[in-house]
Coordinates of C-alpha atoms and ligand atoms in Angstrom, one line a residue:
X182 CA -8.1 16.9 -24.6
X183 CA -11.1 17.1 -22.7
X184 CA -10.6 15.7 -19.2
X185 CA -13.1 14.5 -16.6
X186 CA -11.6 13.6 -13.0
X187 CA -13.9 12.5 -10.7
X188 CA -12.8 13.4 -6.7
X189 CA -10.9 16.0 -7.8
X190 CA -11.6 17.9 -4.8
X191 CA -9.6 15.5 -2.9
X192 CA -6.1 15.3 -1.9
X193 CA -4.6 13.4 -4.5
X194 CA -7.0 14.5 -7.0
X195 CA -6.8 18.0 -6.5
X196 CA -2.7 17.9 -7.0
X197 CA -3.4 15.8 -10.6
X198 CA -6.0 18.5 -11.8
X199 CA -2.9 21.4 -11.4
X200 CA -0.5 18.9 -13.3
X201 CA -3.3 18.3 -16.3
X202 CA -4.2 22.0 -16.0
X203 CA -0.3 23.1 -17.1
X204 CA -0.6 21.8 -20.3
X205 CA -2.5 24.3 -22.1
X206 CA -4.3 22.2 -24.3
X207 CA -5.6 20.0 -21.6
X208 CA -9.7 21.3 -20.4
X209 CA -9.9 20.1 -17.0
X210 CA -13.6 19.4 -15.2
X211 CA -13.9 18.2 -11.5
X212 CA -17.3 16.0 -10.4
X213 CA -16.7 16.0 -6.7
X214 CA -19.8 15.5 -3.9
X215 CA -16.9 17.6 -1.4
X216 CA -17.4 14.2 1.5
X217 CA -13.6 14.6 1.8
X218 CA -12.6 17.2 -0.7
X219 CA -12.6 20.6 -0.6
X220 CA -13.1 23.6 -3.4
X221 CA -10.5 25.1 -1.3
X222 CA -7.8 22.4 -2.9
X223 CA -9.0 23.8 -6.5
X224 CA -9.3 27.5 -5.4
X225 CA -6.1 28.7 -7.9
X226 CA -8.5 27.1 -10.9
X227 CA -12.0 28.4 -9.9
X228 CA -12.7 30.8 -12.6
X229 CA -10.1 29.8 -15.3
X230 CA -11.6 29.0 -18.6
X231 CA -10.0 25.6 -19.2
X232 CA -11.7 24.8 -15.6
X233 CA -14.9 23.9 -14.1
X234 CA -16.3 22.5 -11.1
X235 CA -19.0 20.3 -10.8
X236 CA -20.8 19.4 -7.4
X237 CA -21.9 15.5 -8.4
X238 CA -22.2 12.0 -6.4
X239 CA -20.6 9.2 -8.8
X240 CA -23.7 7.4 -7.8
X241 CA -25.8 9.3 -9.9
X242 CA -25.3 9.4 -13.5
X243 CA -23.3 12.1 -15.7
X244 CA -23.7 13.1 -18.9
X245 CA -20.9 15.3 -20.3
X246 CA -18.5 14.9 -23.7
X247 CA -15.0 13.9 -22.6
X248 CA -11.8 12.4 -24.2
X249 CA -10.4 10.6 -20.4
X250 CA -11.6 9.7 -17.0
X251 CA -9.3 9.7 -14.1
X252 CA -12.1 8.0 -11.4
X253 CA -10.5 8.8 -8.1
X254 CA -14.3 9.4 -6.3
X255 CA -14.1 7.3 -2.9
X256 CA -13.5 8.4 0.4
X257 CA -9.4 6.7 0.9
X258 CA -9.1 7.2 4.8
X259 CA -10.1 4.3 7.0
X260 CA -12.2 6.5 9.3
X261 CA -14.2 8.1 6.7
X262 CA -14.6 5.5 4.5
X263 CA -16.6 2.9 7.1
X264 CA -18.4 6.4 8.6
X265 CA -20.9 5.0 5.9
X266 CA -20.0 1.6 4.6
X267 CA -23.1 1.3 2.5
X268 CA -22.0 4.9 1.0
X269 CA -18.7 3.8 0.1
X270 CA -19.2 0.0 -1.8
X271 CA -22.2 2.4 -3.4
X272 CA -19.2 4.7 -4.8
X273 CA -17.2 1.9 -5.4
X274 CA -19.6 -0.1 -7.5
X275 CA -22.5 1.8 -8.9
X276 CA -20.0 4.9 -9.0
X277 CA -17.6 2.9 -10.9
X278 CA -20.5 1.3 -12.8
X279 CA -21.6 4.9 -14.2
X280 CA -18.3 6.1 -15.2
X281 CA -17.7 3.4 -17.5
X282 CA -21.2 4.1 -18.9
X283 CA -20.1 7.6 -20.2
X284 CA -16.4 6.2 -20.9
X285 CA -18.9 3.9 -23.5
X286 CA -21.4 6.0 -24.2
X287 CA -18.5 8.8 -25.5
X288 CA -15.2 6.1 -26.2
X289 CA -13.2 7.9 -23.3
X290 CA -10.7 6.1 -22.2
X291 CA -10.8 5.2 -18.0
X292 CA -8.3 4.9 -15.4
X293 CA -9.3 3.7 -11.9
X294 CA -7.2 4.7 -8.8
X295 CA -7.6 1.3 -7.0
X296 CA -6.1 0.3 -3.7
X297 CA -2.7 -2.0 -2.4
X298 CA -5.9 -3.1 -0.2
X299 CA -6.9 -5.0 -2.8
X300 CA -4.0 -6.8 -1.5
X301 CA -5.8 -7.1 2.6
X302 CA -3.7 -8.6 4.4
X303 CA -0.8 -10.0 2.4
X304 CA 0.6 -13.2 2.7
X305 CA 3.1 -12.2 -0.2
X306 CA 5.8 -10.1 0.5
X307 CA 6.3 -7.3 -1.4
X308 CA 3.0 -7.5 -3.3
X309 CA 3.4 -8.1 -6.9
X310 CA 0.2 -7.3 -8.9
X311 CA -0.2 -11.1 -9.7
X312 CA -1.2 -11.6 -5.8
X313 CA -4.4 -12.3 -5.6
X314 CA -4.6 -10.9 -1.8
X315 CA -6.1 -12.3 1.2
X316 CA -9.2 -10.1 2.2
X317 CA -12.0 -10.7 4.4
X318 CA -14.9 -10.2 2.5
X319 CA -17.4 -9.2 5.6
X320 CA -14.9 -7.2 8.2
X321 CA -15.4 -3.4 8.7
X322 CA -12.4 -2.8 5.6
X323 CA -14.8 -4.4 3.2
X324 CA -16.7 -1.9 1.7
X325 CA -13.6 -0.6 0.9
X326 CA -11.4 -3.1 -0.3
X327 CA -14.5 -6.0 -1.7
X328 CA -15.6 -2.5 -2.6
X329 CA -12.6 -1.7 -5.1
X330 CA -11.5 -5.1 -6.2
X331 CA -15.5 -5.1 -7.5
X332 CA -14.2 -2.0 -9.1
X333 CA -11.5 -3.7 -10.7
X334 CA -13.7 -6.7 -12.2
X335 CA -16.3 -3.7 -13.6
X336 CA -13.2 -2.5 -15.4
X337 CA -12.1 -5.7 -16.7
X338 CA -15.5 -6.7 -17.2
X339 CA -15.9 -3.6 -19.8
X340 CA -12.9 -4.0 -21.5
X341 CA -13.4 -7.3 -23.1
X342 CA -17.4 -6.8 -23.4
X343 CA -17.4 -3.4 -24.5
X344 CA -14.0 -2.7 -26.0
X345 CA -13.9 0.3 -23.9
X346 CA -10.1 1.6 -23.3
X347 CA -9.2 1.2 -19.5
X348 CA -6.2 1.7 -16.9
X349 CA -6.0 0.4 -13.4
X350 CA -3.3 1.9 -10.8
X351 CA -2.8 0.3 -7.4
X352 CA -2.1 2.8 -5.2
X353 CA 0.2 2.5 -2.2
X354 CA -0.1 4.5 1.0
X355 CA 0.4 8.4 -0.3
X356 CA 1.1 11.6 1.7
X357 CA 1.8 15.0 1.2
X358 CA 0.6 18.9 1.4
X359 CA -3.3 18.6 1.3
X360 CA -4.2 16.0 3.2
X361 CA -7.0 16.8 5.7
X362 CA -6.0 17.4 8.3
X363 CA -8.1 15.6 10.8
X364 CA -8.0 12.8 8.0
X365 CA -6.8 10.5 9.8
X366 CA -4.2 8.5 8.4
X367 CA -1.2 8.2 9.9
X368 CA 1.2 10.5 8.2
X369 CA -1.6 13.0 8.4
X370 CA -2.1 12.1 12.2
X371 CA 2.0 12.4 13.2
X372 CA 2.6 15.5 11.8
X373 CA -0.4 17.2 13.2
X374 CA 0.3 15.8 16.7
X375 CA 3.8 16.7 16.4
X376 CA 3.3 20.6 15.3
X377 CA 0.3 20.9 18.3
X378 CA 3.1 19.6 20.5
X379 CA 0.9 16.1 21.3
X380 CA 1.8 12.4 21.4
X381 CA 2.8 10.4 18.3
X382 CA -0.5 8.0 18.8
X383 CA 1.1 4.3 17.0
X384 CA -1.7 1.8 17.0
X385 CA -0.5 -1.3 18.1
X386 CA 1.4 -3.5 17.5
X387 CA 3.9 -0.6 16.0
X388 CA 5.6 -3.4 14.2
X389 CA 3.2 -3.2 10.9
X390 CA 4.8 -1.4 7.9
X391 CA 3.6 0.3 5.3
X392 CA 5.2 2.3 2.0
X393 CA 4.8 5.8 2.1
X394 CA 5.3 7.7 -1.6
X395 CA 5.3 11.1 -2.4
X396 CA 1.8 13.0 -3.7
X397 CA 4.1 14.3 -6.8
X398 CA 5.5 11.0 -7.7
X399 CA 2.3 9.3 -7.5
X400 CA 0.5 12.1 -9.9
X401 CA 3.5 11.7 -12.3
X402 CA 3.0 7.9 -12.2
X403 CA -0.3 8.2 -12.7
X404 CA -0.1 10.6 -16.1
X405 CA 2.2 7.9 -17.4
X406 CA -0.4 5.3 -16.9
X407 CA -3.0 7.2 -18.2
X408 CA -1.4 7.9 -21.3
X409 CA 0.8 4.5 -22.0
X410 CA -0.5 1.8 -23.9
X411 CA -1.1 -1.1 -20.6
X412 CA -4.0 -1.5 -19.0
X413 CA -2.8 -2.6 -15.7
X414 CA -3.4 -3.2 -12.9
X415 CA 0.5 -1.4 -12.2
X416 CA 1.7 -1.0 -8.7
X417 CA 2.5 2.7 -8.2
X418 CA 3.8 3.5 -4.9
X419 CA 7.4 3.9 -2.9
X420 CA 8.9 0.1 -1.9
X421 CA 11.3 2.3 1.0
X422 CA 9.2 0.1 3.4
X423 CA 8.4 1.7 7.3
X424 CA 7.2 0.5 10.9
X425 CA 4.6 2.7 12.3
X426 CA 7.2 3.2 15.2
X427 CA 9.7 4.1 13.0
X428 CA 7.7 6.3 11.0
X429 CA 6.6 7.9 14.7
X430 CA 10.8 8.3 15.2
X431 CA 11.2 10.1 12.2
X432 CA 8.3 12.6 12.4
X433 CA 9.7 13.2 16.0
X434 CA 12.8 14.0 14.7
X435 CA 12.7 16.0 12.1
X436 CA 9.3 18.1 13.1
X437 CA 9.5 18.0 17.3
X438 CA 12.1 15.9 19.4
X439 CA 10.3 16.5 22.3
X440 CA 6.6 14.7 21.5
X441 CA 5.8 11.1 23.0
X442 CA 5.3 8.0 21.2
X443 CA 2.0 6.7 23.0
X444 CA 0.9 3.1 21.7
X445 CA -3.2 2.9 21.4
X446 CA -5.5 0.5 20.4
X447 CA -5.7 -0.5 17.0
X448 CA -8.9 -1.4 14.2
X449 CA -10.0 -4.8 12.9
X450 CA -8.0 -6.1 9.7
X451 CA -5.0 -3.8 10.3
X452 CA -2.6 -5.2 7.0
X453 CA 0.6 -6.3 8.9
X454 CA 3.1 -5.4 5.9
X455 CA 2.6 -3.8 2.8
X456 CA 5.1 -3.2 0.1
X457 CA 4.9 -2.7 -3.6
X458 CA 6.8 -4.6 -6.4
X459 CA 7.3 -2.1 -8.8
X460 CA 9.0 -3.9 -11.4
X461 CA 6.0 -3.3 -13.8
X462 CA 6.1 0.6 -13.3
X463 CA 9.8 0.9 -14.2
X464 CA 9.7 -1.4 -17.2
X465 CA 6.2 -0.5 -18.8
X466 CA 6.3 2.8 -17.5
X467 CA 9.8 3.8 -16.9
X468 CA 8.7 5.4 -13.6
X469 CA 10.0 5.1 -10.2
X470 CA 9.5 7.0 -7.6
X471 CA 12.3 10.1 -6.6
X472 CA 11.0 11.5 -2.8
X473 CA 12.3 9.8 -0.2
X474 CA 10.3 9.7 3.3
X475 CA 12.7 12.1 5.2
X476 CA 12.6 14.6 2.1
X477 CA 9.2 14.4 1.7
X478 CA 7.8 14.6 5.5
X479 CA 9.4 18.5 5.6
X480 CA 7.3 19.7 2.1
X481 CA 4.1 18.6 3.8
X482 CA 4.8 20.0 7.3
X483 CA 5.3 23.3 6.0
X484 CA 2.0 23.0 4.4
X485 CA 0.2 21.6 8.0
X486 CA 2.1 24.2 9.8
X487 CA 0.5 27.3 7.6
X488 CA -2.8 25.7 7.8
X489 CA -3.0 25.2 11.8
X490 CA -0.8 28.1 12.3
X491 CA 1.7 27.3 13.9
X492 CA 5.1 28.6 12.7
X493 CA 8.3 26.9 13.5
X494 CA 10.2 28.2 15.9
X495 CA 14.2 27.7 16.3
Ligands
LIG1799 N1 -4.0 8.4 -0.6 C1 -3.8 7.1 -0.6 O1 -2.9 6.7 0.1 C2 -4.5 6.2 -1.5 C3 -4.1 4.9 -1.5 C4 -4.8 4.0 -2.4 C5 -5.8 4.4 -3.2 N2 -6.2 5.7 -3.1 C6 -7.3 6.1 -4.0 O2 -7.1 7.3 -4.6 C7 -8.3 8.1 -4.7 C8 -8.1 9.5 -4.0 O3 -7.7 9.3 -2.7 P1 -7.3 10.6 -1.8 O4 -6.3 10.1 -0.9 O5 -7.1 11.7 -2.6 O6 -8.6 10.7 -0.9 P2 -9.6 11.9 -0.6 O7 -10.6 11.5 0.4 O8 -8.8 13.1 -0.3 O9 -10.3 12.2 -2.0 C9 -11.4 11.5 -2.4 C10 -12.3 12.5 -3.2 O10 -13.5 11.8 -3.7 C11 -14.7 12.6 -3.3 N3 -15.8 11.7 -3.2 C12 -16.0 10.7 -2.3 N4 -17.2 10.0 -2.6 C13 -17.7 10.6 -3.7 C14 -18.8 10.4 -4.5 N5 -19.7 9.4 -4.2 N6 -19.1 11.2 -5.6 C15 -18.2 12.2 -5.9 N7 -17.1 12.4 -5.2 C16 -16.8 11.6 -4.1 C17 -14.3 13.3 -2.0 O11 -15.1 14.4 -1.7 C18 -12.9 13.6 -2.3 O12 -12.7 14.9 -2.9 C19 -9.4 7.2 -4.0 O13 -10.0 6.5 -5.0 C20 -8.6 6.3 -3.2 O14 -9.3 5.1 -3.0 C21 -5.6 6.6 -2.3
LIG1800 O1 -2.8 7.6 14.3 C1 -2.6 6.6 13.7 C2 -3.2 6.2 12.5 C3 -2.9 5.0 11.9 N1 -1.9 4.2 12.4 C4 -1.4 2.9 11.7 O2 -0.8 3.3 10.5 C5 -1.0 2.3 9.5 C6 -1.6 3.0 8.3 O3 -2.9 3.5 8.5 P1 -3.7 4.5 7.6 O4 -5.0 4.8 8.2 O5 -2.8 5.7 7.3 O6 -3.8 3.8 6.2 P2 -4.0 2.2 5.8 O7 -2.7 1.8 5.2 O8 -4.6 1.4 6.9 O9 -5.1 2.4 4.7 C7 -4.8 3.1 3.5 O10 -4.3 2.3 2.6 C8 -4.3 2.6 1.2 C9 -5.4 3.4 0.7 O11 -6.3 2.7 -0.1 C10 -6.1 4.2 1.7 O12 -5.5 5.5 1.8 C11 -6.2 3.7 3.1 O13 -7.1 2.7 3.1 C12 -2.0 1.3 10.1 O14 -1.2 0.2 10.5 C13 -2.6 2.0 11.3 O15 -2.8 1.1 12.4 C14 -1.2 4.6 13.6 O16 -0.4 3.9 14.1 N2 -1.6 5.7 14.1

């Protein structure tokens, strides 16, 4: 199986390219344009022969032979993706656009790592994938979220013109080892703050949740997509459902007691609640996610604590 995934330098991306690269039969090729991702996140594959690295923008066409598409190219953190707003409904659409070109052109089948943002603001609580969502379509989220339920309707679109094989996963807020990190999203943010020893900076009103799920539970979740027989859209995430403030408590506790919990200003659109249904991934997938918050906020300190190094000390 010859496998194309596109942002593979990223965070998520780069930890689905070492599960697809265990299985021996699997060829594994990156097209990444490095905005957010790094070569350093594929630097045990560099040089294998069942690996190779491409430096591409989705906005430009690619012409290769593979069997799947994961499409994961898009810049996921709030701050970079309205650095360039323009830049990232481009990815989104014309990005998207070409990718189902080659999926066409060569019968590969697609999967598309959409967004619980296609969600916005939800008036549903949890979101089951039958929400529609309540989005502002012209707020500084847009290009993001416009930008990936556009995505979504390319995908859909494809299907029942073209016949062409697709999969859509939802994604719900995801942390763990490899995040940037001056990436700025919150779990990212917390555990830096707390290793350096600075305030825990919660963006008011504190009271806004969100669903945190483990980068390995997400990539297995993912696989299963990929390879079942539903096209989506699935809900893969964690429902163990947080406040900012008490995610601030927890990464105080477990990684430095003695940090503050500052409140700051928060951004425009800032989704009150979000929380995924998952009743869809356990029955079509049989998946469900196994790392719990306070199991998985240790693994991915470890990880920030090597990289700013700073060691723990008891
Ligand atoms: N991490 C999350 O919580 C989360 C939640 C929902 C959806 N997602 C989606 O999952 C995917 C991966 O997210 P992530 O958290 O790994 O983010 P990330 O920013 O770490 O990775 C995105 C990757 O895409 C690459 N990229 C961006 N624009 C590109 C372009 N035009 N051409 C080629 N490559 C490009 C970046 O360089 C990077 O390697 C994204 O599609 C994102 O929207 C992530
Ligand atoms: O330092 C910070 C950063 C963020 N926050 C808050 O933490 C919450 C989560 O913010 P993040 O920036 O981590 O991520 P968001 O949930 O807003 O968006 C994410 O959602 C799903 C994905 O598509 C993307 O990864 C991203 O858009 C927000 O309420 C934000 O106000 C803080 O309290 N402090």
């Amino acid at each position: 199986m010859r496998i194309l995934v596109t942002g593979g330098a990223g965070f998520i991306g780069s930890h689905l390219v070492d599960k697809l690269m265990e299985n021996e039969k699997n060829e594994v090729i990156v097209a990444d344009n490095f905005f957010t991702g790094s070569k350093d996140n594929l630097k045990k594959w560099i040089g294998h022969p069942r690996f190779e690295l491409i430096r591409h923008d989705v906005t430009e066409q690619l012409l290769i032979e593979v069997d799947q598409i994961y499409h994961l190219a898009c810049p996921a953190s709030p701050i970079f993706y309205k650095y360039n707003p323009v830049k990232t409904i481009k990815t989104n659409v014309i990005g998207t656009l070409n990718m189902l070109g080659l999926a066409k052109r060569v019968g590969a089948r697609i999967l598309l790592t959409s967004t619980s943002e296609v969600y916005g603001d939800p008036l549903e609580h949890p979101q089951p994938e039958s929400y529609w969502g309540n989005v502002n379509p012209i707020g500084v989220r847009s290009c993001y979220d416009e930008g990936k339920r556009v995505a979504e309707t390319l995908m859909f679109d494809y299907h029942r013109q073209h016949g062409i094989e697709i999969r859509i996963a939802r994604i719900f807020n995801t942390y763990g080892p490899r995040m940037n990190i001056d990436d700025g999203r919150v779990v990212s943010n917390f555990i830096a703050q707390a290793i350096r020893g600075e305030p825990l900076t919660v963006q008011v009103p504190g009271t806004q949740t969100r669903s945190f799920c483990y980068v390995s539970d997400m990539v297995d979740g993912l696989i299963r997509l990929m390879e079942g027989e539903n096209t989506g859209p699935i809900n893969i995430g964690n429902p163990g459902e947080f406040t900012m403030i008490e995610l601030a408590e927890n990464v105080k506790e477990l990684i430095n007691p003695k940090v503050e919990i500052n409140m700051v200003e928060n951004t425009p659109d800032d989704p009150r609640q979000r929380k995924p249904d998952i009743t869809k991934a356990k029955e079509l997938l049989g998946w469900e996610p196994k790392v719990k918050l306070r199991d998985g906020l240790p693994l991915m300190e470890e990880d920030f604590r090597q990289r700013l190094g700073v060691p723990k000390s008891n």
